[in-house]
Amino acid sequence: MRIIRMKLNDEQIEALVQENCTLLDFLRNQLGATGTKKGCEEGECGACTVLINGVPMNSCLMLAVEADGQEITTIEGIARNGELSPLQKAFIEKWGLQCGFCTPGMIMSATALLKENPSPTEFEIREAIAGNLCRCTGYAKIVEAISAAADAIKEA
Amino acid sequence: MSLPKFTYVAPASLDEAVTLAADLGDKCVFIAGGTDILVAMKDRVITPEWVIDLKGIPGMDELSYIPGEGLKVGALAKLRAIETSEIVLEKYLAVADAAHSMACRQIRAKGTMAGNLCNASPCADMTPILLALNASVKTFRKHPECGRTIPLQDFFIGLKKTALTRDEIVTQIEIPEPGPRECAAYVKHTFRKAMDIGIVGAAAWLKMDGETCVDCRIALGGAGPTAIRAYGAEALLVGQRLTGALIDEVGVRAAECCSPRRDVGPRRYHRVHPEYRKDMIRVFTVRSIRRALERRGI
């Protein structure tokens, strides 16, 4: 067991974790933050994507102890004061989700993309979410939603 | 898929890391990004008692370019940092291509070039282009002589096996300065556009004098237990004027140079027959040469 400290969604936390616990299991099982989804557990599906210091990574391929000292953002930290982010709103408005399982990971990847590149082309959007699989295959609507969110952020 | 139990240590220096590894022997494994190792541990392909995380060692994540010498890639430099680096895009575009072709952003943000090499998968994407560019691997160990430089072509000694000793750590990958008449490319064959391990990968490096090839290196992934140089194919090109017919012949020779394996291990389900691999080596060798020449503007 080890003590880790991290900033999770702007809140400083401290916890005792097993060394063989992934960041994903730590978030879901120990903190009850189940917004981050558990899909393949081997870095293929992207459902567990979180931001580490603003960079999207698979939390299933990261040990909780590796996250010690880092800033982590999960889907729970995307809405501000109860208000959904432009991306979240766009996913709803454009029907960028069907079963919704891939959505948290998609939102995390897309959030990082729009921060780095506020006007992505369709190709750039598709590339940014290449590591996020949607088993409902609703990619067209997801890409539309990300594109609409980019426009909404620029207009705001 | 839980991880087996292990003890995690994050040494603060190379010295500390190799001392630990020397004591622990084969009970330990090093991780940099850990994107391959953690999956292998979940699959129980490896079950180390100790995981030595190298990420905390300062100064190893740098990418530096020294004119006249070349590019030095720190062992902790992320693939994402490599593929987006301005100097890599300007002078080593084929290296950026190979890094970019791997997995997805999330993995490339964590995975490293050094880790990809040390994993020694026959299909690793960084290997063929680094072999073709005559890269070498700089290591650290206590004895003898605080480490060594291993030419990449001597680095792989078998399937998933490298020349590294137990207490030896890769610290840097050195890629020589590209000359003015040189060109290179890496192409890979996958069934999907993203998130796919290559069936085969081919890299070509050519030094040209007009339309004549004065020197070349062709390196292949997925061609056997380790990535290989296709010496026989290279010999056909050197000193010759490059024609379409000659390049096609080089592809055939490259396929003859390789001995693809039957897939083994837990992930064999999505792989292919060795004969298919061989034929794709032919096709992709030709494409790598053509792509390299296009880059040069022929």
PDB file of N, CA and C in Angstrom, chain B residues 145 152 164 263:
ATOM      1  N   GLU B 145      31.970  -0.130 -17.257  1.00  0.00           N
ATOM      2  CA  GLU B 145      32.121   1.209 -17.844  1.00  0.00           C
ATOM      3  C   GLU B 145      30.862   2.054 -17.925  1.00  0.00           C
ATOM      4  N   LEU B 152      21.662  -0.388 -33.224  1.00  0.00           N
ATOM      5  CA  LEU B 152      20.341  -1.007 -33.120  1.00  0.00           C
ATOM      6  C   LEU B 152      20.306  -2.377 -33.788  1.00  0.00           C
ATOM      7  N   LEU B 164      20.215  -6.242 -23.886  1.00  0.00           N
ATOM      8  CA  LEU B 164      20.382  -5.592 -22.580  1.00  0.00           C
ATOM      9  C   LEU B 164      20.586  -6.638 -21.489  1.00  0.00           C
ATOM     10  N   ASP B 263       1.895 -17.007 -35.632  1.00  0.00           N
ATOM     11  CA  ASP B 263       1.617 -16.216 -34.449  1.00  0.00           C
ATOM     12  C   ASP B 263       1.496 -17.085 -33.220  1.00  0.00           C
TER      13      ASP B 263
END
